[in-house]
Every structure is written in structure tokens, then in C-alpha cells.
XYZ file of N, CA, C and O in Angstrom:
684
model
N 0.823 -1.189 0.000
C 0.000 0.000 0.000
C 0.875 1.263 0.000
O 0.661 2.291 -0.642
N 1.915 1.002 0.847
C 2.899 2.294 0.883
C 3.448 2.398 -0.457
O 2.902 3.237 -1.173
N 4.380 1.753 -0.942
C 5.014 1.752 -2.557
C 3.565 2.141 -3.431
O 3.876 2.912 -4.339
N 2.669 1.963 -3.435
C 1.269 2.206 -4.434
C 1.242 4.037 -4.145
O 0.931 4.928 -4.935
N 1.645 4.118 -2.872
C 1.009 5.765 -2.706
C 2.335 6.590 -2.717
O 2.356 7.776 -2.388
N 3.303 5.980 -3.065
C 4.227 6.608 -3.149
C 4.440 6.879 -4.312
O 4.752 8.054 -4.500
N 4.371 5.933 -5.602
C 4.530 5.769 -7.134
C 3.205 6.584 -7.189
O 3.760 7.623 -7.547
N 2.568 6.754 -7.154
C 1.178 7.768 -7.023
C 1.551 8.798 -7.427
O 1.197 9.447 -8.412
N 2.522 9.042 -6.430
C 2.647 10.926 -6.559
C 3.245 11.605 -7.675
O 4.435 11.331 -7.829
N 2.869 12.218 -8.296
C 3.350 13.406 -9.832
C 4.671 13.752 -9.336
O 5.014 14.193 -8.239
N 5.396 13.436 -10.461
C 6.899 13.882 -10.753
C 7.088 15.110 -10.025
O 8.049 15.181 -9.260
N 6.034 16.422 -10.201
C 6.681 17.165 -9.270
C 6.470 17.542 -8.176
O 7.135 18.455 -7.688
N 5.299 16.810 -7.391
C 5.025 16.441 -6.251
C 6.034 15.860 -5.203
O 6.293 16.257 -4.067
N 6.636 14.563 -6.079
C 7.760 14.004 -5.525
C 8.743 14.672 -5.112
O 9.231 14.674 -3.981
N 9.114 15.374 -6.216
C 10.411 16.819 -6.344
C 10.102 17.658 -5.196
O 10.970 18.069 -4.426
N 9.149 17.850 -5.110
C 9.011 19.415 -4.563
C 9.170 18.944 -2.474
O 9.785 19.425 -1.521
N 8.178 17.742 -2.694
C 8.382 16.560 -0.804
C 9.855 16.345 -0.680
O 10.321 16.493 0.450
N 10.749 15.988 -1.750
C 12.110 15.753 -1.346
C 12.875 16.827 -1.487
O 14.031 16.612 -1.125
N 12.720 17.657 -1.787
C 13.643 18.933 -1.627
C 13.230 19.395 -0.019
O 14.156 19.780 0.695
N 11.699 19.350 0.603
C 11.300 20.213 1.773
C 11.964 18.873 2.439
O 12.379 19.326 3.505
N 12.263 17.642 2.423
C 12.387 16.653 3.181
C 14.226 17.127 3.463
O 14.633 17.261 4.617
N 14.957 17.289 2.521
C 15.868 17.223 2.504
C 16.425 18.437 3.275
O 17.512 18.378 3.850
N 15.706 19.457 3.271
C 15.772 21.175 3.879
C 15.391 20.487 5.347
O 16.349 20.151 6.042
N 14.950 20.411 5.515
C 14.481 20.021 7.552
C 15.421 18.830 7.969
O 15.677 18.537 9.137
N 15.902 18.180 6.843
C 16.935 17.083 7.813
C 18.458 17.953 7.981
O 19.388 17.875 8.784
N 18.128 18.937 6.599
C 19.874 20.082 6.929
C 19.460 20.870 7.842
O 20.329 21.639 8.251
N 17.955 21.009 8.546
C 18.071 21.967 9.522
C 18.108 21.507 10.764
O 17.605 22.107 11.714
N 18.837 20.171 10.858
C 18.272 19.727 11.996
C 20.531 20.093 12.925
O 21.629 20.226 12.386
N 20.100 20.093 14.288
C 21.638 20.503 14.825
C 22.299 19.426 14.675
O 23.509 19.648 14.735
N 21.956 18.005 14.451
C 23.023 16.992 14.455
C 23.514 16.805 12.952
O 24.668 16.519 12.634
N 22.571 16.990 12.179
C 23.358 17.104 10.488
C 23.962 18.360 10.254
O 24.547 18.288 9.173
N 24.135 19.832 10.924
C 25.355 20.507 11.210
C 26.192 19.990 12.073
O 27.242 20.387 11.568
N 26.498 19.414 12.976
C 27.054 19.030 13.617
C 28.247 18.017 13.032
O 29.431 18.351 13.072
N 27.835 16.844 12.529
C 28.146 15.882 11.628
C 28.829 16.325 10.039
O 28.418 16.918 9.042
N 30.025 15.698 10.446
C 31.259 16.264 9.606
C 30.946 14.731 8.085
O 31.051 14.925 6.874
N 30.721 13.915 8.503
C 30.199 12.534 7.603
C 28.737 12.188 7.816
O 28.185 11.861 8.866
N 28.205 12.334 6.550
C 26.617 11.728 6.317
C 26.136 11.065 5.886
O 25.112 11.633 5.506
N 26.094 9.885 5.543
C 25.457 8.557 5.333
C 23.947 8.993 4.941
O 23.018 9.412 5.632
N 24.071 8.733 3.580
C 22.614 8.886 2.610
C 22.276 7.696 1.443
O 22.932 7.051 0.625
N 21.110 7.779 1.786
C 20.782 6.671 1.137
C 20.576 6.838 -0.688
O 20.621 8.032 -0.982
N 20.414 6.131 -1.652
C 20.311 6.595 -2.969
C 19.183 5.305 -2.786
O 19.103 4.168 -2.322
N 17.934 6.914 -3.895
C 16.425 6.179 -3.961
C 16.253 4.932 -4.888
O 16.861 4.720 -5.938
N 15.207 4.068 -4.232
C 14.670 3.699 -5.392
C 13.543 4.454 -5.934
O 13.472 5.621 -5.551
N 12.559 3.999 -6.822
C 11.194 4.947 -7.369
C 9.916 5.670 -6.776
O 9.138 6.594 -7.013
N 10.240 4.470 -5.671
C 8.992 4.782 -4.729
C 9.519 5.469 -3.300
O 8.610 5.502 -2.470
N 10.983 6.110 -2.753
C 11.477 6.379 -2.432
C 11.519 7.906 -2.539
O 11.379 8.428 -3.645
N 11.754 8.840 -1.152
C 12.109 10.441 -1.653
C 13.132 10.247 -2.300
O 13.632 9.122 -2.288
N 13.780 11.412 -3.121
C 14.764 11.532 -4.198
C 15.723 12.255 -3.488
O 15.488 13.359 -2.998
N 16.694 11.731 -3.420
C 17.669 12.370 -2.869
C 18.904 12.904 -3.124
O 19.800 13.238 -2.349
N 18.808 12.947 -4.598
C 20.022 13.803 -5.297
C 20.170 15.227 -5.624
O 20.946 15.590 -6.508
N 19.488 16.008 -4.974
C 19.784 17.348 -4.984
C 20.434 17.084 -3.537
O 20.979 18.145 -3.231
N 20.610 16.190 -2.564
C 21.232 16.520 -0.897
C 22.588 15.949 -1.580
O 23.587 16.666 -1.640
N 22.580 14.595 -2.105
C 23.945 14.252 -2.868
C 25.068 15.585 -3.190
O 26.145 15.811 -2.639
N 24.419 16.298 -4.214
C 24.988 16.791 -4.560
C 24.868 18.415 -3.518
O 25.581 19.169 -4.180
N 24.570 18.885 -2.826
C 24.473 20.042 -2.033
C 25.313 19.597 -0.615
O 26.243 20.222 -0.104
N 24.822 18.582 -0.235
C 25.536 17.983 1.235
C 26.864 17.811 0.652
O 27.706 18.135 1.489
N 27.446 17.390 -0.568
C 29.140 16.615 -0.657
C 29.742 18.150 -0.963
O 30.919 18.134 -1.322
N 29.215 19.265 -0.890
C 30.144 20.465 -1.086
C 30.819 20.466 0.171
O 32.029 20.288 0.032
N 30.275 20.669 1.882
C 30.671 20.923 2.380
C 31.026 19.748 3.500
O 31.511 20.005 4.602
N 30.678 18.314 2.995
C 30.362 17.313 4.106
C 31.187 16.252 3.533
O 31.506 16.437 2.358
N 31.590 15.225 4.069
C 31.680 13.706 3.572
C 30.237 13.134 3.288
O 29.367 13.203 4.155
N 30.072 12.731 2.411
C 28.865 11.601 1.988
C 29.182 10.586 1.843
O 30.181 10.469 1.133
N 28.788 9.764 2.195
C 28.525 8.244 1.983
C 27.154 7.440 1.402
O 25.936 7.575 1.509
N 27.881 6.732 0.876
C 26.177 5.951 0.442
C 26.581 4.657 0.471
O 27.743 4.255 0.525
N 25.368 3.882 0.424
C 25.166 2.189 0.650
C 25.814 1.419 -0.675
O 25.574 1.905 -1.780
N 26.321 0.679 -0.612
C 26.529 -0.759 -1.664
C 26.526 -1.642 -1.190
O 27.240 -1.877 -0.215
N 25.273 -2.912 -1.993
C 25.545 -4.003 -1.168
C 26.030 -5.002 -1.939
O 25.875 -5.119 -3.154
N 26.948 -6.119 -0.803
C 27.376 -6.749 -1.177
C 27.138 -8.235 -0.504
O 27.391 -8.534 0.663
N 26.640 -9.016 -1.434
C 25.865 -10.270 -1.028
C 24.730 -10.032 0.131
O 23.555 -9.734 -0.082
N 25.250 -10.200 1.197
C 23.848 -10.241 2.323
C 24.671 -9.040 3.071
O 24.168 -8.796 4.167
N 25.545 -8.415 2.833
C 26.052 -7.317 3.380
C 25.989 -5.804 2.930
O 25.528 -5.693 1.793
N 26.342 -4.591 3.544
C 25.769 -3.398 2.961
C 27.057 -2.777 3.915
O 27.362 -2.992 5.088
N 27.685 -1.879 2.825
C 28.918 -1.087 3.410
C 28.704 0.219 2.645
O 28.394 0.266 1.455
N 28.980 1.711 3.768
C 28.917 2.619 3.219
C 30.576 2.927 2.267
O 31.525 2.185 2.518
N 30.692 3.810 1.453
C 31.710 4.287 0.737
C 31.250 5.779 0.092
O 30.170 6.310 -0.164
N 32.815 6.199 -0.042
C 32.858 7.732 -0.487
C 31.421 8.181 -1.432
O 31.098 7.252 -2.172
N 30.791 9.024 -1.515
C 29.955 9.692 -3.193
C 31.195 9.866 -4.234
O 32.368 9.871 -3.862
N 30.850 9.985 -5.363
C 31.391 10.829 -5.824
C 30.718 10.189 -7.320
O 30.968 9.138 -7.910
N 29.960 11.079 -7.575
C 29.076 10.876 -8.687
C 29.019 10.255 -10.139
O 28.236 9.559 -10.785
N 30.388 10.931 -10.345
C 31.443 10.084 -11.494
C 31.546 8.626 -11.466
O 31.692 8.018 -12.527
N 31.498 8.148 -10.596
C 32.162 6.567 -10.639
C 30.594 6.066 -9.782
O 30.836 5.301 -8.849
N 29.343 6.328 -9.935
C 28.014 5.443 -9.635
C 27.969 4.660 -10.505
O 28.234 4.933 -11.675
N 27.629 3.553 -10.091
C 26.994 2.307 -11.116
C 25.206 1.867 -10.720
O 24.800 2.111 -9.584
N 24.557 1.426 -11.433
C 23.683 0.374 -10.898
C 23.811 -0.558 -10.471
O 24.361 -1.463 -11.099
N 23.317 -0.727 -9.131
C 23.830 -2.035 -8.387
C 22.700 -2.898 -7.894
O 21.684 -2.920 -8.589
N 22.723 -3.339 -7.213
C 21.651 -4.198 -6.652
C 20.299 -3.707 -6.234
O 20.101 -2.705 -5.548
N 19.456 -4.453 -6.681
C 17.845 -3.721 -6.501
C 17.883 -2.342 -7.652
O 17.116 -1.381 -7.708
N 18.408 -2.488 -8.028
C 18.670 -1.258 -9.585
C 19.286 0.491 -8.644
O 19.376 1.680 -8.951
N 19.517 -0.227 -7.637
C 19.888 1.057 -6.929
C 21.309 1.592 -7.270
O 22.147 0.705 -7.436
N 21.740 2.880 -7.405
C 22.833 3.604 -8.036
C 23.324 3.112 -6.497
O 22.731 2.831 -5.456
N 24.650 3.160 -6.903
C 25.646 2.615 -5.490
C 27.406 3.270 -6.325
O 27.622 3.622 -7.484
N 28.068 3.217 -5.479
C 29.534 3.456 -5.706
C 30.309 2.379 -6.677
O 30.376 1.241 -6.212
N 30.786 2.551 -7.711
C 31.191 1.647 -8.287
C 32.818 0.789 -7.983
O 33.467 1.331 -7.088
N 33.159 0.157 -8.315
C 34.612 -0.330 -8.201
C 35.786 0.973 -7.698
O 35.665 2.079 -8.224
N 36.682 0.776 -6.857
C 37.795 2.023 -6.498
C 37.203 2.593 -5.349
O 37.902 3.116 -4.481
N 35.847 2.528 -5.265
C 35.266 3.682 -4.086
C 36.371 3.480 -2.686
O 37.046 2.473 -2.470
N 36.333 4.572 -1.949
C 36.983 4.331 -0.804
C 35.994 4.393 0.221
O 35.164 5.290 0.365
N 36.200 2.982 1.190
C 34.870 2.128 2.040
C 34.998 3.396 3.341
O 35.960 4.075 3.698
N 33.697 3.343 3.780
C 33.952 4.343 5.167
C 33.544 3.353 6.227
O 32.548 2.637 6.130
N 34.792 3.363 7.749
C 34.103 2.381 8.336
C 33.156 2.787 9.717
O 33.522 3.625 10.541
N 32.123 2.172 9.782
C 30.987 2.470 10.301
C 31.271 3.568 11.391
O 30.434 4.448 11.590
N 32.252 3.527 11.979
C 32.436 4.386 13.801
C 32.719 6.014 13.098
O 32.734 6.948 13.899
N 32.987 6.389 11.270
C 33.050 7.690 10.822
C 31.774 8.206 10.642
O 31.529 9.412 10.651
N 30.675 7.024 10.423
C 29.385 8.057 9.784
C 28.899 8.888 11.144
O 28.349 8.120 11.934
N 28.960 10.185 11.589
C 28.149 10.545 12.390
C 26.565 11.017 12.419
O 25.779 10.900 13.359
N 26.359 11.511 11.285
C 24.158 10.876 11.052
C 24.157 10.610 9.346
O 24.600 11.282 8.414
N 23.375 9.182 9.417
C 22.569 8.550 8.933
C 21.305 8.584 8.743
O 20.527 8.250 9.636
N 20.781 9.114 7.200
C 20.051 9.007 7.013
C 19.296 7.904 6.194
O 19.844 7.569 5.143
N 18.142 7.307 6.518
C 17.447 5.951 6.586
C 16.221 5.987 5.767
O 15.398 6.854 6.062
N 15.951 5.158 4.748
C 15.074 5.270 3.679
C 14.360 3.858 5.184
O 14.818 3.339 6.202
N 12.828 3.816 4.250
C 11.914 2.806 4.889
C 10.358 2.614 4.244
O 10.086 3.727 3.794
N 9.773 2.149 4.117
C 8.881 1.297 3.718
C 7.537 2.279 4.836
O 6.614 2.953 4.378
N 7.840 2.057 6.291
C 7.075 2.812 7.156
C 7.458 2.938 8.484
O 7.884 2.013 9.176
N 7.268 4.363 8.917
C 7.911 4.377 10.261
C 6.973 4.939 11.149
O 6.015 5.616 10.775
N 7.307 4.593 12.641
C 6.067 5.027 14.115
C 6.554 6.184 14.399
O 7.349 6.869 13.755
N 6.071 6.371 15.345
C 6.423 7.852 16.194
C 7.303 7.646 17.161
O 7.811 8.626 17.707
N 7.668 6.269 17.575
C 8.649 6.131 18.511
C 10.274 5.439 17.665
O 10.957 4.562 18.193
N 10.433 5.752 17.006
C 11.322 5.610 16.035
C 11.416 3.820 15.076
O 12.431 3.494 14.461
N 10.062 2.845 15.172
C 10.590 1.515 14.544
C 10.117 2.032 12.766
O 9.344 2.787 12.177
N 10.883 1.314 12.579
C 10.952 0.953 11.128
C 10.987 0.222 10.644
O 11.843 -0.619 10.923
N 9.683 -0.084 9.091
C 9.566 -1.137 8.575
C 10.376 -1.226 7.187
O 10.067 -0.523 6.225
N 11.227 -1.963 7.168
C 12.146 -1.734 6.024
C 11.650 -2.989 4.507
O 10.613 -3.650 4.440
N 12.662 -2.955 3.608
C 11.996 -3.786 2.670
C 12.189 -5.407 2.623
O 12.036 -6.156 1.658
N 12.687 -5.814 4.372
C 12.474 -6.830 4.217
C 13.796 -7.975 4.239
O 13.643 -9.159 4.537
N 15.084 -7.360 3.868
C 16.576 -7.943 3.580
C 17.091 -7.837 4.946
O 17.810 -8.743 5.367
N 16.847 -6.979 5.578
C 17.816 -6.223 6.563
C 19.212 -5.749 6.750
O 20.069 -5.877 7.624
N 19.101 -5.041 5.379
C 20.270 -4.342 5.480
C 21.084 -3.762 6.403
O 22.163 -3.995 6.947
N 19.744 -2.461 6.416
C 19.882 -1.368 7.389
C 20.057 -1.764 8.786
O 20.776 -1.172 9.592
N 19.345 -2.815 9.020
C 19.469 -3.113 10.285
C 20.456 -3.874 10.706
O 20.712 -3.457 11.836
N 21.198 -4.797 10.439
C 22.171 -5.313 9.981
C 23.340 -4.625 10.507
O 23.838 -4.548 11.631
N 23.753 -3.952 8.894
C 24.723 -2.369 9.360
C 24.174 -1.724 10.336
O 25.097 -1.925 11.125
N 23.496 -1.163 10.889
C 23.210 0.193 12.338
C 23.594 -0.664 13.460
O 23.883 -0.074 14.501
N 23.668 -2.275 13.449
C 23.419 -3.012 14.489
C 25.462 -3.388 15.178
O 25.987 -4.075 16.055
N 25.759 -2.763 14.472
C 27.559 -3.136 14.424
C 27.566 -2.481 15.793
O 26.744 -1.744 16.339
N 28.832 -3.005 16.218
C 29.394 -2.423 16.984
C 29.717 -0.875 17.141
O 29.409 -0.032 17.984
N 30.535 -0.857 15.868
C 30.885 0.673 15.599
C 30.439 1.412 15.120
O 31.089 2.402 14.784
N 28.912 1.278 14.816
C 27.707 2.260 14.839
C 27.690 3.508 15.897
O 27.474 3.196 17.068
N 27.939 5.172 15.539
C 27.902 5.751 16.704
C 26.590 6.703 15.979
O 25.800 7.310 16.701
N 26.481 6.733 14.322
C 25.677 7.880 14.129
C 24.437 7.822 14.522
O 23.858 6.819 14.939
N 23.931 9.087 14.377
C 22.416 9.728 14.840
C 21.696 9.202 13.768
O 22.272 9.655 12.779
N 20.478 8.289 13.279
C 20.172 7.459 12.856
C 18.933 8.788 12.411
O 18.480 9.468 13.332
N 18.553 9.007 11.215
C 17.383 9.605 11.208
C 16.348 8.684 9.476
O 16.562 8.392 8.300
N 15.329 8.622 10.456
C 14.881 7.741 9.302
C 13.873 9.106 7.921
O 13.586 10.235 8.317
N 13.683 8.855 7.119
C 13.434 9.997 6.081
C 12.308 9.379 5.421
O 12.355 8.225 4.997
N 11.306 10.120 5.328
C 9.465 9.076 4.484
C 8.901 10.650 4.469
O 9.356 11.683 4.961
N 7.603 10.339 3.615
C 6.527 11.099 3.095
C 5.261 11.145 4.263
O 4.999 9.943 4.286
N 4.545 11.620 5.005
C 3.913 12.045 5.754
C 3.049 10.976 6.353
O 2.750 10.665 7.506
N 2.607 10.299 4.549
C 1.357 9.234 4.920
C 2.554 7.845 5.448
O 2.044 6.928 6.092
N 3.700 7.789 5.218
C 4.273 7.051 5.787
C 4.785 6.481 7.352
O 5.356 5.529 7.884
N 4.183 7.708 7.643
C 4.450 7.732 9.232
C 3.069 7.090 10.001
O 2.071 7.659 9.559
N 2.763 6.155 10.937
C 1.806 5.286 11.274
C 2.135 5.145 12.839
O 3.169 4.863 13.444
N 1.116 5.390 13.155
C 0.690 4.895 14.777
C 1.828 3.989 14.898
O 2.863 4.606 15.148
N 2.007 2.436 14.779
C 2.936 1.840 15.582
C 2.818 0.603 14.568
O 1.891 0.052 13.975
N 4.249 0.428 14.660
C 4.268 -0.992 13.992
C 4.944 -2.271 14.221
O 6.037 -1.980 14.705
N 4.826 -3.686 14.102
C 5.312 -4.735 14.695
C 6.738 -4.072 15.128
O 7.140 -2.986 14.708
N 7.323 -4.786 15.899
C 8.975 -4.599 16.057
C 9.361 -5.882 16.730
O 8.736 -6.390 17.661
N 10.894 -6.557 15.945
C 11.168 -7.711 16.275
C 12.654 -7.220 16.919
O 13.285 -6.214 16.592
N 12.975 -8.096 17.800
C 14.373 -8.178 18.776
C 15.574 -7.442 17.755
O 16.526 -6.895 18.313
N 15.509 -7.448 16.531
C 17.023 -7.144 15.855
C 16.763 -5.737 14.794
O 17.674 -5.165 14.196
N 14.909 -5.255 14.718
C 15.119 -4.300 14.474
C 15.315 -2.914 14.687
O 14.298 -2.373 15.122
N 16.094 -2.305 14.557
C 16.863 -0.673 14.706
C 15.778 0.218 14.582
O 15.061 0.381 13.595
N 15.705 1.004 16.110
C 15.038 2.320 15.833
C 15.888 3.499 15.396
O 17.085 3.719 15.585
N 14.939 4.213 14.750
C 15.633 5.293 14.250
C 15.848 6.504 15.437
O 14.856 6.598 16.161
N 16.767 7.288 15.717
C 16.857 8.178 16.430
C 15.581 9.781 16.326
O 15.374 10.578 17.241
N 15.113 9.795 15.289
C 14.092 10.666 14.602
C 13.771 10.497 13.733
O 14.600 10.362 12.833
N 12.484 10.404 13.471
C 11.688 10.410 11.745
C 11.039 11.756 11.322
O 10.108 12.424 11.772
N 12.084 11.920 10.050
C 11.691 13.505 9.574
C 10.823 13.181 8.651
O 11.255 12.321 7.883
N 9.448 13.655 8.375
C 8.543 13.348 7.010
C 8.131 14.710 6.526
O 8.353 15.692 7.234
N 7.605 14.808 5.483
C 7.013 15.760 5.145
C 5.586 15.050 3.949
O 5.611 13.960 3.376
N 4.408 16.176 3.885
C 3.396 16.046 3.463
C 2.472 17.241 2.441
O 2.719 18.398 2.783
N 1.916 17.174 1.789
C 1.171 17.350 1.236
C 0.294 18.562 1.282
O -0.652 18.670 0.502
């Protein structure tokens, strides 16, 4: 139901939710704060997040996800060298330089659907949860969705990761 109302929304509907989505997570004090940012790259039904790509790596480290087999490691941006990778998602291609988990200081977290007390329903692999669950996890975890994505409360099992804040925006 979520992916249906997300692919829903007009091209510049989408545009216009991920630009205000992306403005309130730069206004928040821990993404000034945070010298490395861990961002996710969309899929379709996903906010769009390449205007922060490219606005956040002027003055920040970025990182983004690649996965590899049942694993998911962040590495440098750098736009030039993206490939399509798994789940058709743009990821860092071959050469990237890996960042290891104890540098990202906030993380931002794509999701399927999130509560008000930070759980998150992800797509199911457990990536995310996976990676946040390391040891050397220190960043501020902020999960990122569209308004109708945000829901009263949802299952939560022993190994999944709350998010530290869920920023949404709406309509």
C-alpha cells in the first residue's frame, strides 16, 4: 500500500516533498554538527535524494550504501564513478573508498514505514538493520518518508533498529 502511494505521486510532487524533506533534515543541529553523512540513494517509490547528494558533498563527507551479497557497506559519493547495483539502486562503483561504520556521524534511513517512537519497517533484507546493528555504529540514525508514511505503531522484532528521529514531510 505504501510503494502504491508513493509511485502515485506526480513527478513534481515528488520533487518538490524531497527537496522540503531534505531542507528540515539540513536543519536539523546533528546534520550541522556531523562532519560525515550517510545517505541513502532512492529507489522509485522512495524520496529523491540527489539534490542533498549533490548540495551535502560540497561541504560534508557523503557516503552511500553498496551491497554486497547479504552485506551493505557505506563508501565515499562521488558521482562520477556510480553504477547500478543491486535492486537497480545507483551505489559506488569499483575504487570507491569504504567508510568504516564508527566515521558516519548521522545517517540518514530510507523505509517502507515508520512510528512515532522511532521503529521501522524496512523492505524486508535487513540491510539497514544489519549495518546500524555493528558495533561501531555511533551515528544519529534519522529515518526519512513522506507524511502518509508515518503510522501509529508498527510490529517490532528483537534485531530491528530504531531510528533516532523520523523527519517526514506532506502534502
Amino acid at each position: 500500500m505504501m510503494k502504491r502511494r508513493n509511485l502515485a505521486l506526480a513527478g513534481d510532487v515528488r520533487r518538490r516533498m524531497s527537496e522540503q524533506l531534505i531542507g528540515r533534515i539540513g536543519e536539523l543541529p546533528e546534520f550541522a554538527a556531523a562532519r560525515c553523512v550517510g545517505l541513502f540513494c532512492a529507489l522509485p517509490d522512495e524520496p529523491d535524494m540527489t539534490a542533498a547528494l549533490a548540495a551535502w558533498s560540497c561541504g560534508k563527507r557523503v557516503v552511500v550504501p553498496r551491497v554486497e551479497g547479504e552485506t551493505m557497506q557505506f563508501y565515499d559519493y562521488d558521482r562520477a564513478t556510480m553504477v547500478c547495483g543491486a535492486f537497480g539502486i545507483a551505489e559506488p562503483g569499483a575504487g570507491a573508498r569504504v567508510c568504516r561504520p564508527e566515521e558516519i556521524e548521522l545517517v540518514v534511513v530510507p523505509g517502507v514505514a515508520f512510528d512515532r517512537c522511532g521503529a521501522r519497517l524496512g523492505r524486508g533484507k535487513g540491510f539497514y538493520d544489519r549495518y546500524l546493528s555493528q558495533s561501531g555504529v555511533r551515528a544519529v540514525k534519522i529515518g526519512a518518508c513522506y507524511a502518509h508514511q508515518l503510522v501509529e505503531a508498527l510490529p517490532v522484532e528483537p534485531h530491528d533498529v530504531r531510528m533516532d528521529r523520523v523527519v517526514c514531510v506532506g502534502e
